[in-house]
């Protein structure tokens, strides 16, 4: 029985977890940095403990301080949210050795899937298609060039420990390869403390389609359909939706089966996501598994009606899944936009500062997950996302029209945001017709007048 949970995170996901716990009658402890003293997750949790100064490295990434807070608070479990320590296998292991339930998969699973070269190897052995590329990490530039020449250019160089689109470089020919390899290695070392790299064939304009999975400790597992996350900027997701406008029933079934095979190959427990790239012909390839709840989980919740955070807690408590694959369907169309404090006219640079006025959309078929409020200060220390808006309805058209309406209702003053940019995408015929691939934003901007971005900063 889980009675009390420490939430090792901040922002909207910390709030989201507080809400799920409250509905389950579970007590919560928030942890916070000095910059977050006034945050909603601190105010709404049952208890709150300060764990250090603003910098993430000195607070939300300090496993020792979080574990001390867990001990003081006498919690049964820790929910890591996404980012920070959520995919840190050492932290999961420390929780296990302190007899605190880590709400997520086992530490060995996190470690295995966190090594993207190893993950490729594991799922491939189970019969899940992967993109042609290197077997394991590449020793050096020389070995890498040989593999690149064998699979044929263009190739994408990726960090074994990668995440968030960092440490990734595209090489179009053997001449640029060496330079790209070096810069990917430096970036990976800086971002992850691990410079190991692998390569894959670079697919031109694929779709990014991922499957949400749930697995309990008793060997039961299901997938909850897909999320299409093709609308990306610098390999980072901006808009996500479920179902994907590209999949038909047959392809959904085949990809769902492959997602479950990948899940099984890792002997996985709890919620996870199997990410695939899909080409124009419908060939699909595994790229990675995320061993945590994701930002875009709400899209699946609204499409299926299943509360994923509650499911995570039920699974961690040792309960069996309460449904079978046959009982799950995508009964609604749901779409999410990430609202960020950033300035599109200045290359989308973050725009931290005090939000003078904040009023979020509402009404039928609209969900907003946000920690922002009027008077809240967006800190430069953390992610620039201030709000997620999810709209849903019976059809894709209803969800899209509703999204445009919802975006138009945001009143945010004091900081710049990407709201107007998102509205422009929502009105774009190519996006509305479901044609977006991972190259979409780049192509969209190329089609727009030169001064388009100058007019897209909502303040
Ligand atoms: P990260 O873990 O850093 O997010 P991923 O492996 O999940 O990296 O890839 C992120 C994005 O990068 C994908 O959604 C896709 O847009 C692009 N990408 C990754 N691998 C390839 C590839 N082989 N070909 C084309 N695009 C790719």
Coordinates of C-alpha atoms and ligand atoms in Angstrom, one line a residue:
X1 CA 0.0 0.0 0.0
X2 CA 1.4 3.4 -0.9
X3 CA 0.3 6.0 1.6
X4 CA 2.6 8.9 0.9
X5 CA 4.6 9.9 -2.2
X6 CA 7.5 12.4 -2.6
X7 CA 7.4 14.2 -6.0
X8 CA 10.9 14.7 -7.2
X9 CA 10.1 17.3 -9.8
X10 CA 8.6 20.8 -10.3
X11 CA 6.3 22.7 -12.7
X12 CA 3.2 21.2 -14.3
X13 CA 4.2 17.6 -13.9
X14 CA 4.6 18.0 -10.1
X15 CA 1.1 19.5 -10.0
X16 CA -0.3 16.7 -12.2
X17 CA 1.1 14.1 -9.7
X18 CA -0.3 16.0 -6.7
X19 CA -3.7 15.9 -8.4
X20 CA -3.6 12.1 -9.1
X21 CA -2.5 11.4 -5.5
X22 CA -5.3 13.5 -4.1
X23 CA -7.9 11.5 -6.0
X24 CA -6.3 8.3 -4.8
X25 CA -6.2 9.5 -1.1
X26 CA -2.4 9.5 -1.1
X27 CA -0.4 12.1 0.8
X28 CA 2.2 14.1 -1.1
X29 CA 5.5 15.9 -0.3
X30 CA 6.8 18.5 -2.7
X31 CA 10.5 19.3 -2.9
X32 CA 11.5 22.7 -4.3
X33 CA 14.4 24.9 -5.0
X34 CA 14.7 28.4 -3.6
X35 CA 13.5 29.8 -6.9
X36 CA 10.3 27.7 -6.6
X37 CA 9.1 28.7 -3.2
X38 CA 6.0 30.4 -4.6
X39 CA 5.2 27.6 -7.0
X40 CA 1.8 25.9 -7.2
X41 CA 3.2 22.4 -6.6
X42 CA 4.6 23.7 -3.3
X43 CA 1.3 25.3 -2.3
X44 CA -0.9 22.4 -3.3
X45 CA 1.1 19.4 -1.9
X46 CA 0.4 18.3 1.7
X47 CA 4.0 19.1 2.7
X48 CA 7.0 20.8 1.1
X49 CA 10.7 20.6 1.7
X50 CA 13.3 23.0 0.2
X51 CA 16.3 21.1 -1.3
X52 CA 18.6 23.9 -2.4
X53 CA 19.3 26.9 -4.6
X54 CA 17.8 27.6 -8.0
X55 CA 20.2 25.7 -10.2
X56 CA 18.9 22.2 -11.1
X57 CA 22.3 20.7 -10.3
X58 CA 22.0 22.0 -6.8
X59 CA 18.4 21.0 -6.2
X60 CA 16.2 18.8 -8.4
X61 CA 19.2 16.8 -9.5
X62 CA 20.6 16.2 -6.0
X63 CA 19.6 12.6 -5.3
X64 CA 21.1 12.8 -1.8
X65 CA 19.0 15.7 -0.8
X66 CA 15.8 14.2 -2.3
X67 CA 16.5 10.9 -0.5
X68 CA 17.0 12.8 2.8
X69 CA 13.7 14.6 2.3
X70 CA 12.1 11.3 1.6
X71 CA 13.4 9.9 4.8
X72 CA 12.3 13.0 6.8
X73 CA 8.9 12.8 5.2
X74 CA 8.6 9.0 5.8
X75 CA 7.3 8.4 2.3
X76 CA 6.7 5.0 0.7
X77 CA 7.4 6.0 -2.8
X78 CA 9.0 8.6 -5.1
X79 CA 7.5 9.8 -8.4
X80 CA 10.3 11.3 -10.5
X81 CA 8.0 12.9 -13.2
X82 CA 9.9 13.5 -16.5
X83 CA 13.4 15.1 -16.9
X84 CA 15.7 15.6 -13.9
X85 CA 16.2 12.1 -12.2
X86 CA 13.4 10.3 -14.0
X87 CA 15.8 8.2 -16.2
X88 CA 18.7 8.1 -13.8
X89 CA 19.2 4.4 -13.0
X90 CA 21.5 5.1 -10.1
X91 CA 18.8 7.2 -8.4
X92 CA 16.2 4.4 -9.0
X93 CA 18.7 2.0 -7.5
X94 CA 19.3 4.2 -4.5
X95 CA 15.5 4.4 -3.9
X96 CA 15.4 0.6 -4.1
X97 CA 18.2 0.2 -1.6
X98 CA 16.5 2.6 0.8
X99 CA 13.3 0.5 0.5
X100 CA 11.5 3.4 -1.2
X101 CA 9.4 2.5 -4.2
X102 CA 10.6 4.2 -7.4
X103 CA 7.5 4.8 -9.5
X104 CA 8.9 3.6 -12.8
X105 CA 10.7 0.6 -14.1
X106 CA 13.5 -1.3 -12.4
X107 CA 16.9 0.4 -12.3
X108 CA 18.5 -2.2 -14.6
X109 CA 15.8 -1.6 -17.2
X110 CA 16.4 2.2 -17.1
X111 CA 20.1 1.5 -17.5
X112 CA 19.7 -0.8 -20.5
X113 CA 17.2 1.4 -22.4
X114 CA 19.2 4.5 -21.5
X115 CA 22.0 3.1 -23.6
X116 CA 20.4 3.7 -27.0
X117 CA 22.8 1.4 -28.8
X118 CA 22.0 -1.4 -26.3
X119 CA 18.3 -0.7 -26.6
X120 CA 18.6 -1.1 -30.4
X121 CA 20.3 -4.4 -30.0
X122 CA 17.8 -5.7 -27.5
X123 CA 14.6 -4.9 -29.4
X124 CA 16.2 -6.0 -32.7
X125 CA 16.9 -9.4 -31.2
X126 CA 13.2 -9.6 -30.3
X127 CA 12.3 -9.0 -34.0
X128 CA 11.4 -5.3 -33.8
X129 CA 12.7 -3.4 -36.9
X130 CA 15.5 -0.9 -36.3
X131 CA 17.1 1.6 -38.7
X132 CA 20.2 0.3 -40.4
X133 CA 23.2 1.6 -38.5
X134 CA 26.2 0.7 -36.3
X135 CA 26.2 -2.4 -34.1
X136 CA 26.9 -0.8 -30.7
X137 CA 29.0 2.4 -30.0
X138 CA 31.7 3.4 -32.4
X139 CA 35.3 3.2 -31.3
X140 CA 36.6 6.2 -33.2
X141 CA 36.1 8.4 -36.3
X142 CA 37.8 5.9 -38.5
X143 CA 35.5 3.0 -37.6
X144 CA 32.6 5.3 -37.8
X145 CA 33.4 6.5 -41.3
X146 CA 33.6 2.9 -42.5
X147 CA 30.2 2.1 -41.1
X148 CA 28.8 5.4 -42.6
X149 CA 30.1 4.4 -46.0
X150 CA 28.7 1.0 -45.7
X151 CA 25.1 2.1 -44.8
X152 CA 25.3 5.1 -47.2
X153 CA 24.9 8.8 -46.7
X154 CA 23.1 10.7 -45.3
X155 CA 23.6 9.4 -41.8
X156 CA 22.7 10.7 -38.4
X157 CA 25.2 10.6 -35.6
X158 CA 23.6 10.1 -32.2
X159 CA 24.7 10.0 -28.6
X160 CA 24.4 6.6 -26.9
X161 CA 23.3 8.4 -23.7
X162 CA 21.3 10.9 -25.8
X163 CA 18.0 12.7 -25.0
X164 CA 16.3 16.0 -25.8
X165 CA 17.7 16.0 -29.3
X166 CA 21.2 16.8 -28.0
X167 CA 24.4 15.3 -29.3
X168 CA 22.8 14.6 -32.7
X169 CA 24.3 15.5 -36.1
X170 CA 23.4 14.8 -39.7
X171 CA 26.2 14.1 -42.1
X172 CA 25.5 14.2 -45.8
X173 CA 28.8 13.0 -47.1
X174 CA 32.2 11.6 -46.1
X175 CA 33.8 15.1 -46.2
X176 CA 31.5 16.6 -43.5
X177 CA 31.3 13.4 -41.5
X178 CA 34.5 13.8 -39.5
X179 CA 33.6 17.3 -38.4
X180 CA 30.1 16.4 -37.4
X181 CA 31.4 13.3 -35.6
X182 CA 33.7 15.5 -33.5
X183 CA 31.1 18.1 -32.7
X184 CA 28.6 15.4 -31.7
X185 CA 31.1 13.8 -29.4
X186 CA 31.9 17.2 -27.7
X187 CA 28.2 18.0 -27.3
X188 CA 27.4 14.5 -25.9
X189 CA 30.3 14.7 -23.5
X190 CA 29.1 18.1 -22.2
X191 CA 25.5 17.2 -22.0
X192 CA 25.7 13.6 -20.7
X193 CA 29.3 13.1 -19.4
X194 CA 29.5 10.3 -22.0
X195 CA 30.9 10.9 -25.5
X196 CA 30.0 7.5 -26.9
X197 CA 28.3 7.7 -30.3
X198 CA 26.4 5.4 -32.8
X199 CA 25.1 6.1 -36.2
X200 CA 21.9 5.4 -38.1
X201 CA 20.8 5.9 -41.7
X202 CA 19.2 9.3 -41.8
X203 CA 15.6 9.0 -43.0
X204 CA 14.3 11.9 -45.1
X205 CA 11.2 13.5 -43.6
X206 CA 9.8 10.5 -41.6
X207 CA 7.0 10.8 -39.1
X208 CA 7.7 10.4 -35.4
X209 CA 5.0 8.0 -34.0
X210 CA 5.3 6.6 -30.5
X211 CA 3.3 4.0 -28.6
X212 CA 2.3 4.4 -24.9
X213 CA 2.7 1.1 -23.0
X214 CA 1.7 -0.1 -19.5
X215 CA 3.1 -3.3 -17.9
X216 CA 2.4 -4.6 -14.5
X217 CA 4.6 -6.8 -12.2
X218 CA 2.5 -9.9 -13.1
X219 CA 3.4 -10.1 -16.8
X220 CA 0.4 -8.2 -18.2
X221 CA 1.0 -5.5 -20.7
X222 CA -1.0 -3.3 -23.0
X223 CA -0.4 -0.5 -25.4
X224 CA -2.6 2.6 -25.4
X225 CA -2.3 3.4 -29.1
X226 CA 0.0 6.0 -30.6
X227 CA 0.9 9.6 -30.4
X228 CA 2.0 11.4 -33.6
X229 CA 4.8 13.8 -32.5
X230 CA 6.1 14.8 -36.0
X231 CA 5.8 18.5 -35.4
X232 CA 9.2 19.2 -34.0
X233 CA 11.7 22.1 -33.8
X234 CA 15.4 21.1 -33.5
X235 CA 14.3 17.5 -32.9
X236 CA 12.1 18.6 -29.9
X237 CA 8.3 18.0 -29.9
X238 CA 6.0 21.0 -30.2
X239 CA 2.6 19.6 -31.1
X240 CA 1.4 16.0 -30.4
X241 CA -1.8 14.2 -31.2
X242 CA -3.6 10.9 -31.0
X243 CA -4.6 9.1 -33.1
X244 CA -2.0 9.8 -35.8
X245 CA -3.6 11.1 -39.0
X246 CA -1.3 8.7 -40.9
X247 CA -2.0 5.3 -39.3
X248 CA -4.8 3.0 -40.5
X249 CA -6.1 0.1 -38.4
X250 CA -3.7 -2.4 -39.9
X251 CA -0.6 -0.4 -39.4
X252 CA -1.7 0.6 -35.8
X253 CA -2.1 -3.1 -35.0
X254 CA 1.3 -4.0 -36.4
X255 CA 3.1 -1.2 -34.7
X256 CA 1.2 -1.9 -31.4
X257 CA 2.4 -5.5 -31.6
X258 CA 6.0 -4.4 -32.2
X259 CA 5.8 -1.9 -29.3
X260 CA 4.7 -4.8 -27.0
X261 CA 7.5 -7.0 -28.3
X262 CA 10.0 -4.2 -27.4
X263 CA 8.4 -3.8 -24.0
X264 CA 8.6 -7.5 -23.4
X265 CA 12.2 -7.7 -24.6
X266 CA 13.1 -5.4 -21.7
X267 CA 11.0 -7.3 -19.2
X268 CA 9.5 -3.9 -18.6
X269 CA 7.3 -2.8 -15.7
X270 CA 5.3 0.5 -15.4
X271 CA 4.6 3.1 -18.0
X272 CA 6.9 3.6 -21.0
X273 CA 7.0 4.8 -24.5
X274 CA 8.3 3.1 -27.6
X275 CA 9.3 5.6 -30.2
X276 CA 9.3 4.8 -33.9
X277 CA 10.1 6.7 -37.1
X278 CA 7.7 5.8 -40.0
X279 CA 8.5 6.4 -43.7
X280 CA 6.1 7.5 -46.4
X281 CA 5.4 3.9 -47.3
X282 CA 4.5 2.9 -43.8
X283 CA 7.7 1.1 -42.9
X284 CA 8.4 1.7 -39.2
X285 CA 11.6 1.5 -37.2
X286 CA 12.3 1.6 -33.4
X287 CA 14.4 4.6 -32.3
X288 CA 14.3 4.5 -28.6
X289 CA 12.3 3.7 -25.5
X290 CA 11.5 6.4 -22.9
X291 CA 11.3 4.7 -19.5
X292 CA 9.2 7.4 -17.8
X293 CA 6.0 9.4 -18.1
X294 CA 6.2 11.9 -21.0
X295 CA 5.2 15.5 -21.4
X296 CA 2.7 14.4 -24.0
X297 CA 1.0 11.7 -21.9
X298 CA -2.1 13.8 -21.5
X299 CA -2.9 13.3 -25.2
X300 CA -3.3 9.5 -24.6
X301 CA -5.3 10.1 -21.4
X302 CA -7.9 12.2 -23.3
X303 CA -8.0 9.9 -26.3
X304 CA -8.4 6.7 -24.2
X305 CA -9.9 8.0 -21.0
X306 CA -7.2 6.3 -18.9
X307 CA -5.3 8.2 -16.2
X308 CA -1.7 7.3 -16.7
X309 CA -0.3 8.7 -13.5
X310 CA -2.8 6.7 -11.5
X311 CA -1.9 3.6 -13.5
X312 CA 1.8 4.2 -12.7
X313 CA 1.0 4.4 -9.0
X314 CA -1.3 1.3 -9.1
X315 CA 1.4 -0.7 -10.9
X316 CA 4.1 0.4 -8.5
X317 CA 1.8 -0.7 -5.6
X318 CA 1.9 -4.2 -7.1
X319 CA -1.7 -4.2 -8.5
X320 CA -2.7 -5.9 -11.8
X321 CA -3.7 -3.8 -14.8
X322 CA -7.4 -3.2 -14.6
X323 CA -8.0 -3.7 -18.3
X324 CA -7.1 -5.9 -21.3
X325 CA -5.9 -4.8 -24.7
X326 CA -9.4 -5.4 -26.1
X327 CA -10.9 -2.9 -23.7
X328 CA -8.7 -0.1 -24.8
X329 CA -9.5 2.1 -27.8
X330 CA -8.9 5.6 -29.0
X331 CA -12.4 6.9 -28.6
X332 CA -11.6 10.6 -29.0
X333 CA -9.1 12.6 -31.0
X334 CA -6.8 14.6 -28.8
X335 CA -4.1 17.2 -29.6
X336 CA -1.6 19.0 -27.4
X337 CA 0.3 22.3 -27.9
X338 CA 3.3 23.2 -25.7
X339 CA 3.1 26.8 -24.7
X340 CA 6.6 28.1 -24.0
X341 CA 8.1 31.4 -22.7
X342 CA 10.1 32.1 -25.8
X343 CA 10.5 34.6 -28.6
X344 CA 9.9 33.2 -32.1
X345 CA 11.2 36.4 -33.7
X346 CA 14.6 35.9 -32.0
X347 CA 15.1 32.3 -32.9
X348 CA 12.8 31.0 -30.2
X349 CA 15.1 32.1 -27.4
X350 CA 13.7 31.6 -23.9
X351 CA 11.9 34.7 -22.5
X352 CA 12.0 34.3 -18.7
X353 CA 10.6 36.9 -16.4
X354 CA 7.4 37.8 -14.4
X355 CA 4.1 36.9 -16.0
X356 CA 2.0 40.0 -15.3
X357 CA -1.3 38.6 -16.4
X358 CA -2.2 35.0 -17.1
X359 CA -5.6 33.6 -18.1
X360 CA -5.8 30.2 -19.6
X361 CA -8.4 28.8 -22.0
X362 CA -11.3 26.6 -20.8
X363 CA -14.7 25.3 -21.9
X364 CA -15.9 22.1 -23.5
X365 CA -13.2 19.7 -24.6
X366 CA -10.2 21.8 -23.3
X367 CA -7.7 20.7 -20.7
X368 CA -4.9 22.9 -19.4
X369 CA -2.0 21.5 -17.4
X370 CA 0.1 24.4 -16.1
X371 CA 1.8 25.8 -13.1
X372 CA 1.6 29.4 -14.3
X373 CA -0.4 32.2 -12.8
X374 CA -0.4 36.0 -12.9
X375 CA 2.5 37.2 -10.8
X376 CA 4.5 34.0 -11.3
X377 CA 8.1 34.4 -12.4
X378 CA 9.4 32.1 -15.1
X379 CA 12.9 31.2 -14.0
X380 CA 15.8 31.1 -16.5
X381 CA 17.0 28.0 -14.6
X382 CA 14.4 25.5 -16.0
X383 CA 12.6 24.5 -19.1
X384 CA 10.7 27.3 -20.8
X385 CA 7.4 25.4 -21.0
X386 CA 4.7 27.2 -19.0
X387 CA 1.5 25.5 -20.1
X388 CA 0.2 22.5 -22.0
X389 CA -3.2 22.8 -23.7
X390 CA -5.0 19.7 -24.8
X391 CA -8.2 19.8 -26.8
X392 CA -10.2 16.8 -27.7
X393 CA -13.4 15.8 -29.4
X394 CA -15.1 13.1 -31.5
X395 CA -13.1 13.9 -34.7
X396 CA -9.7 15.4 -35.6
X397 CA -11.5 18.5 -37.1
X398 CA -13.3 19.1 -33.9
X399 CA -10.1 18.8 -31.8
X400 CA -8.2 21.1 -34.2
X401 CA -10.9 23.8 -34.4
X402 CA -11.1 23.6 -30.6
X403 CA -7.3 24.1 -30.3
X404 CA -7.4 27.2 -32.5
X405 CA -10.2 28.6 -30.3
X406 CA -8.3 27.6 -27.1
X407 CA -5.1 29.2 -28.3
X408 CA -7.0 32.4 -29.0
X409 CA -8.1 32.6 -25.4
X410 CA -4.7 32.7 -23.8
X411 CA -4.0 36.0 -22.2
X412 CA -0.4 36.1 -21.2
X413 CA 1.4 39.5 -20.5
X414 CA 4.9 40.3 -19.4
X415 CA 6.8 37.6 -21.3
X416 CA 6.9 36.5 -24.9
X417 CA 5.3 33.2 -25.9
X418 CA 4.9 31.0 -29.0
X419 CA 1.1 31.1 -28.9
X420 CA 0.7 33.1 -32.2
X421 CA 3.2 30.8 -33.9
X422 CA 1.2 27.8 -32.8
X423 CA -2.0 29.4 -34.1
X424 CA -0.4 30.0 -37.5
X425 CA 0.5 26.2 -37.6
X426 CA -3.1 25.3 -36.7
X427 CA -4.3 27.3 -39.7
X428 CA -1.8 25.8 -42.1
X429 CA -3.5 23.6 -44.7
X430 CA -0.6 21.0 -44.8
X431 CA -0.9 20.5 -41.0
X432 CA -4.6 20.4 -41.1
X433 CA -4.6 17.8 -43.8
X434 CA -2.3 15.6 -41.6
X435 CA 0.7 15.9 -43.8
X436 CA 3.3 16.9 -41.2
X437 CA 6.5 15.0 -41.0
X438 CA 9.6 15.8 -38.8
X439 CA 10.6 18.4 -41.5
X440 CA 7.3 20.2 -41.2
X441 CA 8.3 23.3 -39.2
X442 CA 11.4 23.9 -41.3
X443 CA 9.3 23.6 -44.5
X444 CA 6.5 25.7 -43.1
X445 CA 8.9 28.5 -42.2
X446 CA 10.5 28.3 -45.6
X447 CA 7.0 28.8 -47.2
X448 CA 6.2 31.8 -45.0
X449 CA 7.1 35.5 -45.9
X450 CA 10.5 36.6 -44.6
X451 CA 9.1 38.8 -41.8
X452 CA 6.6 36.1 -40.6
X453 CA 8.5 35.2 -37.4
X454 CA 8.9 38.9 -36.5
X455 CA 5.1 39.1 -36.1
X456 CA 4.8 35.9 -34.0
X457 CA 5.7 37.0 -30.5
X458 CA 2.7 37.3 -28.3
X459 CA 3.2 39.6 -25.4
Ligands
LIG1 P1 16.4 12.1 -28.4 O1 16.5 10.9 -27.4 O2 17.6 13.0 -28.3 O3 15.1 12.7 -28.3 P2 15.6 10.4 -30.6 O4 16.4 9.2 -31.0 O5 14.3 10.2 -29.9 O6 16.6 11.4 -29.8 O7 15.3 11.3 -31.9 C1 14.7 12.6 -31.8 C2 14.2 13.0 -33.2 O8 15.4 13.1 -34.1 C3 13.3 12.1 -33.9 O9 11.9 12.3 -33.5 C4 13.5 12.5 -35.4 O10 12.9 13.8 -35.7 C5 15.0 12.8 -35.4 N1 15.7 11.5 -35.8 C6 16.3 10.6 -34.9 N2 16.8 9.6 -35.6 C7 16.6 9.8 -36.9 C8 16.9 9.1 -38.2 N3 17.6 8.0 -38.2 N4 16.5 9.7 -39.3 C9 15.8 10.9 -39.3 N5 15.5 11.6 -38.2 C10 15.9 11.0 -37.0

